[in-house]
Structures are given as C-alpha cells and as structure tokens.
C-alpha cells in the first residue's frame, strides 16, 4: 500500500504559482493599456519576433510533452513508475516544456508590444529556474545517472543555460 502523501509534498505550490503567472502574462496586454504601438521599425520587428517565439515555444513545449509520454505529471515530483527521458526534446534541454512556455511568454509580450508582459515573462524564466532546481533534486535522488545527464545537456536554453 502506498504511503499517503500530503498536499504540497510533490511541489503542488509550484503549479499554483505557475498558473497565476500564466494568467498574469496572458491578461497583462489587455489589462494595462499600452501607450500605443512601438514605433517602426521596432513595432514590425516585435510582431515578427513575437510570432516566431510563440510558434517555437509551442513546438518546444509540445515536443517535450510528446517525449515525456506517460511520464508527464503536473507536479515537479517524478512519478513513482517514471523513467528518465533523454530522447527527443530532452536532447536539447533538460526542461523543454518550461523552455517552450518561457519562449511563448516572451513571444506573447513581443506580439502585443507590452513591456509589462515581457517583464512578467522574465519573472516566469526566473520562476522556472527555481522550480527546475527543486525538480532536479528529486530527479537526482530517483535516477543515479541524472548528474551525467545534467553535465551533458543544458537546463533551459540550448547551448547556453
């Protein structure tokens, strides 16, 4: 019989904070009226960059979900029956879903030319860095070879970080 796990022991608070950040990022361009569109050529560049980042982020997050398969869980604590995934999107970064969501948040900010949204996207990057540190402590406890994987593959930004 499984031990009863108390709410919060598997990182549920991270998920709650994450959902609040997602809502703030999504609604921020609509709630706080911008002082207008950015002047050209920055406005046009921002729109193009925003679309590219949104598409790339969506693709990265989706690839991470597909690569994880049945290992996917909403909380950062790994499932008891999970296996270490190093294939697919996990060859590029250790946390491709987080990476994709971060890219998408920046894309959203650029698409709407919203400094507030870009600032919140930076906050999401910092949050996912903190969350992934805790998650990786659990992964190191679960998988003996996780530290080797950490040494080979960057955390959130391919080839950089």
PDB file of C-alpha atoms in Angstrom:
ATOM      1  CA  UNK A   1       0.000   0.000   0.000  1.00  0.00           C
ATOM      2  CA  UNK A   2       1.278   3.470  -0.871  1.00  0.00           C
ATOM      3  CA  UNK A   3       2.114   5.965   1.813  1.00  0.00           C
ATOM      4  CA  UNK A   4      -0.346   8.811   1.966  1.00  0.00           C
ATOM      5  CA  UNK A   5       1.226  11.954   0.534  1.00  0.00           C
ATOM      6  CA  UNK A   6       0.230  15.333   1.946  1.00  0.00           C
ATOM      7  CA  UNK A   7      -0.737  18.125  -0.407  1.00  0.00           C
ATOM      8  CA  UNK A   8       2.339  20.173  -1.221  1.00  0.00           C
ATOM      9  CA  UNK A   9       4.949  17.454  -0.772  1.00  0.00           C
ATOM     10  CA  UNK A  10       5.259  16.856  -4.511  1.00  0.00           C
ATOM     11  CA  UNK A  11       5.538  20.517  -5.451  1.00  0.00           C
ATOM     12  CA  UNK A  12       1.881  21.429  -5.875  1.00  0.00           C
ATOM     13  CA  UNK A  13       2.575  25.024  -4.759  1.00  0.00           C
ATOM     14  CA  UNK A  14       4.855  25.450  -7.756  1.00  0.00           C
ATOM     15  CA  UNK A  15       1.939  24.556 -10.021  1.00  0.00           C
ATOM     16  CA  UNK A  16      -0.358  27.072  -8.287  1.00  0.00           C
ATOM     17  CA  UNK A  17       2.220  29.866  -8.645  1.00  0.00           C
ATOM     18  CA  UNK A  18       2.842  28.841 -12.247  1.00  0.00           C
ATOM     19  CA  UNK A  19      -0.874  29.106 -13.094  1.00  0.00           C
ATOM     20  CA  UNK A  20      -1.040  32.572 -11.524  1.00  0.00           C
ATOM     21  CA  UNK A  21       1.969  33.673 -13.592  1.00  0.00           C
ATOM     22  CA  UNK A  22       0.375  32.260 -16.772  1.00  0.00           C
ATOM     23  CA  UNK A  23      -2.819  34.211 -16.091  1.00  0.00           C
ATOM     24  CA  UNK A  24      -0.892  37.432 -15.416  1.00  0.00           C
ATOM     25  CA  UNK A  25       1.124  37.004 -18.617  1.00  0.00           C
ATOM     26  CA  UNK A  26      -1.936  36.196 -20.713  1.00  0.00           C
ATOM     27  CA  UNK A  27      -4.088  39.066 -19.472  1.00  0.00           C
ATOM     28  CA  UNK A  28      -1.397  41.733 -18.956  1.00  0.00           C
ATOM     29  CA  UNK A  29      -1.529  43.144 -22.509  1.00  0.00           C
ATOM     30  CA  UNK A  30      -5.290  43.646 -22.158  1.00  0.00           C
ATOM     31  CA  UNK A  31      -5.498  44.895 -18.578  1.00  0.00           C
ATOM     32  CA  UNK A  32      -2.809  47.544 -18.670  1.00  0.00           C
ATOM     33  CA  UNK A  33      -3.346  49.788 -21.631  1.00  0.00           C
ATOM     34  CA  UNK A  34      -0.124  50.222 -23.547  1.00  0.00           C
ATOM     35  CA  UNK A  35       0.971  53.685 -24.509  1.00  0.00           C
ATOM     36  CA  UNK A  36       0.479  52.687 -28.135  1.00  0.00           C
ATOM     37  CA  UNK A  37       2.323  50.560 -30.606  1.00  0.00           C
ATOM     38  CA  UNK A  38       6.095  50.671 -30.688  1.00  0.00           C
ATOM     39  CA  UNK A  39       7.467  52.966 -33.375  1.00  0.00           C
ATOM     40  CA  UNK A  40       8.629  51.474 -36.676  1.00  0.00           C
ATOM     41  CA  UNK A  41      10.737  49.555 -37.380  1.00  0.00           C
ATOM     42  CA  UNK A  42      10.535  48.174 -33.804  1.00  0.00           C
ATOM     43  CA  UNK A  43       6.811  47.546 -33.973  1.00  0.00           C
ATOM     44  CA  UNK A  44       7.088  45.389 -37.081  1.00  0.00           C
ATOM     45  CA  UNK A  45      10.162  43.582 -35.767  1.00  0.00           C
ATOM     46  CA  UNK A  46       8.334  42.949 -32.484  1.00  0.00           C
ATOM     47  CA  UNK A  47       5.332  41.439 -34.266  1.00  0.00           C
ATOM     48  CA  UNK A  48       7.514  39.107 -36.330  1.00  0.00           C
ATOM     49  CA  UNK A  49       9.657  38.124 -33.369  1.00  0.00           C
ATOM     50  CA  UNK A  50       6.558  37.556 -31.262  1.00  0.00           C
ATOM     51  CA  UNK A  51       5.048  35.163 -33.809  1.00  0.00           C
ATOM     52  CA  UNK A  52       8.332  33.284 -34.223  1.00  0.00           C
ATOM     53  CA  UNK A  53       8.801  32.906 -30.458  1.00  0.00           C
ATOM     54  CA  UNK A  54       5.186  31.822 -29.942  1.00  0.00           C
ATOM     55  CA  UNK A  55       5.467  29.151 -32.635  1.00  0.00           C
ATOM     56  CA  UNK A  56       8.904  27.976 -31.483  1.00  0.00           C
ATOM     57  CA  UNK A  57       7.772  27.897 -27.860  1.00  0.00           C
ATOM     58  CA  UNK A  58       4.635  25.958 -28.709  1.00  0.00           C
ATOM     59  CA  UNK A  59       6.645  23.461 -30.753  1.00  0.00           C
ATOM     60  CA  UNK A  60       9.228  23.035 -27.988  1.00  0.00           C
ATOM     61  CA  UNK A  61       6.604  22.539 -25.258  1.00  0.00           C
ATOM     62  CA  UNK A  62       4.626  20.100 -27.418  1.00  0.00           C
ATOM     63  CA  UNK A  63       7.788  18.151 -28.265  1.00  0.00           C
ATOM     64  CA  UNK A  64       8.547  17.940 -24.537  1.00  0.00           C
ATOM     65  CA  UNK A  65       5.068  16.632 -23.753  1.00  0.00           C
ATOM     66  CA  UNK A  66       5.313  14.035 -26.524  1.00  0.00           C
ATOM     67  CA  UNK A  67       8.817  12.975 -25.450  1.00  0.00           C
ATOM     68  CA  UNK A  68       7.711  12.541 -21.830  1.00  0.00           C
ATOM     69  CA  UNK A  69       4.725  10.401 -22.763  1.00  0.00           C
ATOM     70  CA  UNK A  70       3.318   8.593 -19.734  1.00  0.00           C
ATOM     71  CA  UNK A  71       5.995  10.176 -17.505  1.00  0.00           C
ATOM     72  CA  UNK A  72       4.179  13.533 -17.758  1.00  0.00           C
ATOM     73  CA  UNK A  73       2.894  14.918 -14.475  1.00  0.00           C
ATOM     74  CA  UNK A  74       1.601  18.330 -13.448  1.00  0.00           C
ATOM     75  CA  UNK A  75       3.808  18.473 -10.359  1.00  0.00           C
ATOM     76  CA  UNK A  76       7.620  18.633 -10.411  1.00  0.00           C
ATOM     77  CA  UNK A  77       7.976  15.456  -8.342  1.00  0.00           C
ATOM     78  CA  UNK A  78       8.558  12.494 -10.696  1.00  0.00           C
ATOM     79  CA  UNK A  79       6.014   9.693 -10.873  1.00  0.00           C
ATOM     80  CA  UNK A  80       6.962   6.539  -8.993  1.00  0.00           C
ATOM     81  CA  UNK A  81       6.906   4.457 -12.183  1.00  0.00           C
ATOM     82  CA  UNK A  82       8.625   7.104 -14.346  1.00  0.00           C
ATOM     83  CA  UNK A  83      11.786   6.514 -16.337  1.00  0.00           C
ATOM     84  CA  UNK A  84      14.489   9.046 -17.181  1.00  0.00           C
ATOM     85  CA  UNK A  85      13.819  10.554 -20.612  1.00  0.00           C
ATOM     86  CA  UNK A  86      16.841  11.750 -22.590  1.00  0.00           C
ATOM     87  CA  UNK A  87      15.422  11.489 -26.107  1.00  0.00           C
ATOM     88  CA  UNK A  88      13.504  13.871 -28.334  1.00  0.00           C
ATOM     89  CA  UNK A  89      13.269  17.408 -26.986  1.00  0.00           C
ATOM     90  CA  UNK A  90      15.190  16.296 -23.894  1.00  0.00           C
ATOM     91  CA  UNK A  91      18.347  16.078 -26.014  1.00  0.00           C
ATOM     92  CA  UNK A  92      18.205  19.880 -26.446  1.00  0.00           C
ATOM     93  CA  UNK A  93      17.377  20.952 -22.890  1.00  0.00           C
ATOM     94  CA  UNK A  94      16.537  19.186 -19.642  1.00  0.00           C
ATOM     95  CA  UNK A  95      13.230  21.050 -19.296  1.00  0.00           C
ATOM     96  CA  UNK A  96      11.796  21.567 -22.807  1.00  0.00           C
ATOM     97  CA  UNK A  97       8.252  22.226 -21.611  1.00  0.00           C
ATOM     98  CA  UNK A  98       9.470  25.036 -19.374  1.00  0.00           C
ATOM     99  CA  UNK A  99      11.653  26.342 -22.201  1.00  0.00           C
ATOM    100  CA  UNK A 100       8.731  26.348 -24.581  1.00  0.00           C
ATOM    101  CA  UNK A 101       6.471  28.147 -22.134  1.00  0.00           C
ATOM    102  CA  UNK A 102       9.159  30.765 -21.499  1.00  0.00           C
ATOM    103  CA  UNK A 103       9.671  31.321 -25.241  1.00  0.00           C
ATOM    104  CA  UNK A 104       5.915  31.573 -25.697  1.00  0.00           C
ATOM    105  CA  UNK A 105       5.606  34.127 -22.889  1.00  0.00           C
ATOM    106  CA  UNK A 106       8.280  36.318 -24.461  1.00  0.00           C
ATOM    107  CA  UNK A 107       6.588  35.863 -27.818  1.00  0.00           C
ATOM    108  CA  UNK A 108       3.277  36.995 -26.303  1.00  0.00           C
ATOM    109  CA  UNK A 109       4.967  40.102 -24.906  1.00  0.00           C
ATOM    110  CA  UNK A 110       6.586  40.990 -28.223  1.00  0.00           C
ATOM    111  CA  UNK A 111       3.409  40.250 -30.186  1.00  0.00           C
ATOM    112  CA  UNK A 112       1.449  42.730 -28.069  1.00  0.00           C
ATOM    113  CA  UNK A 113       4.434  45.067 -27.641  1.00  0.00           C
ATOM    114  CA  UNK A 114       3.897  45.043 -23.904  1.00  0.00           C
ATOM    115  CA  UNK A 115       6.772  45.882 -21.575  1.00  0.00           C
ATOM    116  CA  UNK A 116       4.747  44.565 -18.633  1.00  0.00           C
ATOM    117  CA  UNK A 117       4.253  41.200 -20.343  1.00  0.00           C
ATOM    118  CA  UNK A 118       7.959  40.993 -21.180  1.00  0.00           C
ATOM    119  CA  UNK A 119       8.774  41.731 -17.545  1.00  0.00           C
ATOM    120  CA  UNK A 120       6.378  39.000 -16.421  1.00  0.00           C
ATOM    121  CA  UNK A 121       7.981  36.619 -18.962  1.00  0.00           C
ATOM    122  CA  UNK A 122      11.331  37.355 -17.324  1.00  0.00           C
ATOM    123  CA  UNK A 123       9.685  36.545 -13.988  1.00  0.00           C
ATOM    124  CA  UNK A 124       8.481  33.250 -15.488  1.00  0.00           C
ATOM    125  CA  UNK A 125      12.049  32.436 -16.560  1.00  0.00           C
ATOM    126  CA  UNK A 126      13.289  33.064 -13.024  1.00  0.00           C
ATOM    127  CA  UNK A 127      10.407  31.050 -11.572  1.00  0.00           C
ATOM    128  CA  UNK A 128      11.076  28.053 -13.849  1.00  0.00           C
ATOM    129  CA  UNK A 129      14.767  28.212 -12.982  1.00  0.00           C
ATOM    130  CA  UNK A 130      13.883  27.979  -9.287  1.00  0.00           C
ATOM    131  CA  UNK A 131      11.256  25.275  -9.863  1.00  0.00           C
ATOM    132  CA  UNK A 132      13.625  23.206 -12.008  1.00  0.00           C
ATOM    133  CA  UNK A 133      16.290  23.323  -9.280  1.00  0.00           C
ATOM    134  CA  UNK A 134      13.895  21.658  -6.855  1.00  0.00           C
ATOM    135  CA  UNK A 135      12.719  19.226  -9.503  1.00  0.00           C
ATOM    136  CA  UNK A 136      16.304  18.262 -10.306  1.00  0.00           C
ATOM    137  CA  UNK A 137      16.995  17.499  -6.641  1.00  0.00           C
ATOM    138  CA  UNK A 138      14.202  14.935  -6.801  1.00  0.00           C
ATOM    139  CA  UNK A 139      15.437  13.625 -10.165  1.00  0.00           C
ATOM    140  CA  UNK A 140      18.964  13.165  -8.775  1.00  0.00           C
ATOM    141  CA  UNK A 141      17.511  11.155  -5.894  1.00  0.00           C
ATOM    142  CA  UNK A 142      15.466   8.982  -8.261  1.00  0.00           C
ATOM    143  CA  UNK A 143      17.992   8.417 -11.075  1.00  0.00           C
ATOM    144  CA  UNK A 144      21.617   7.535 -10.323  1.00  0.00           C
ATOM    145  CA  UNK A 145      22.772   8.788 -13.741  1.00  0.00           C
ATOM    146  CA  UNK A 146      20.892  12.119 -13.685  1.00  0.00           C
ATOM    147  CA  UNK A 147      24.046  14.093 -12.828  1.00  0.00           C
ATOM    148  CA  UNK A 148      25.674  12.744 -16.025  1.00  0.00           C
ATOM    149  CA  UNK A 149      22.657  13.960 -17.996  1.00  0.00           C
ATOM    150  CA  UNK A 150      22.947  17.372 -16.274  1.00  0.00           C
ATOM    151  CA  UNK A 151      26.587  17.611 -17.340  1.00  0.00           C
ATOM    152  CA  UNK A 152      25.716  16.865 -20.995  1.00  0.00           C
ATOM    153  CA  UNK A 153      22.522  18.857 -21.548  1.00  0.00           C
ATOM    154  CA  UNK A 154      21.728  22.498 -20.716  1.00  0.00           C
ATOM    155  CA  UNK A 155      18.833  23.291 -18.402  1.00  0.00           C
ATOM    156  CA  UNK A 156      16.556  25.773 -20.198  1.00  0.00           C
ATOM    157  CA  UNK A 157      18.311  27.395 -23.180  1.00  0.00           C
ATOM    158  CA  UNK A 158      20.038  25.119 -25.716  1.00  0.00           C
ATOM    159  CA  UNK A 159      23.835  25.570 -25.794  1.00  0.00           C
ATOM    160  CA  UNK A 160      23.622  28.490 -23.312  1.00  0.00           C
ATOM    161  CA  UNK A 161      21.937  27.692 -19.974  1.00  0.00           C
TER     162      UNK A 161
END
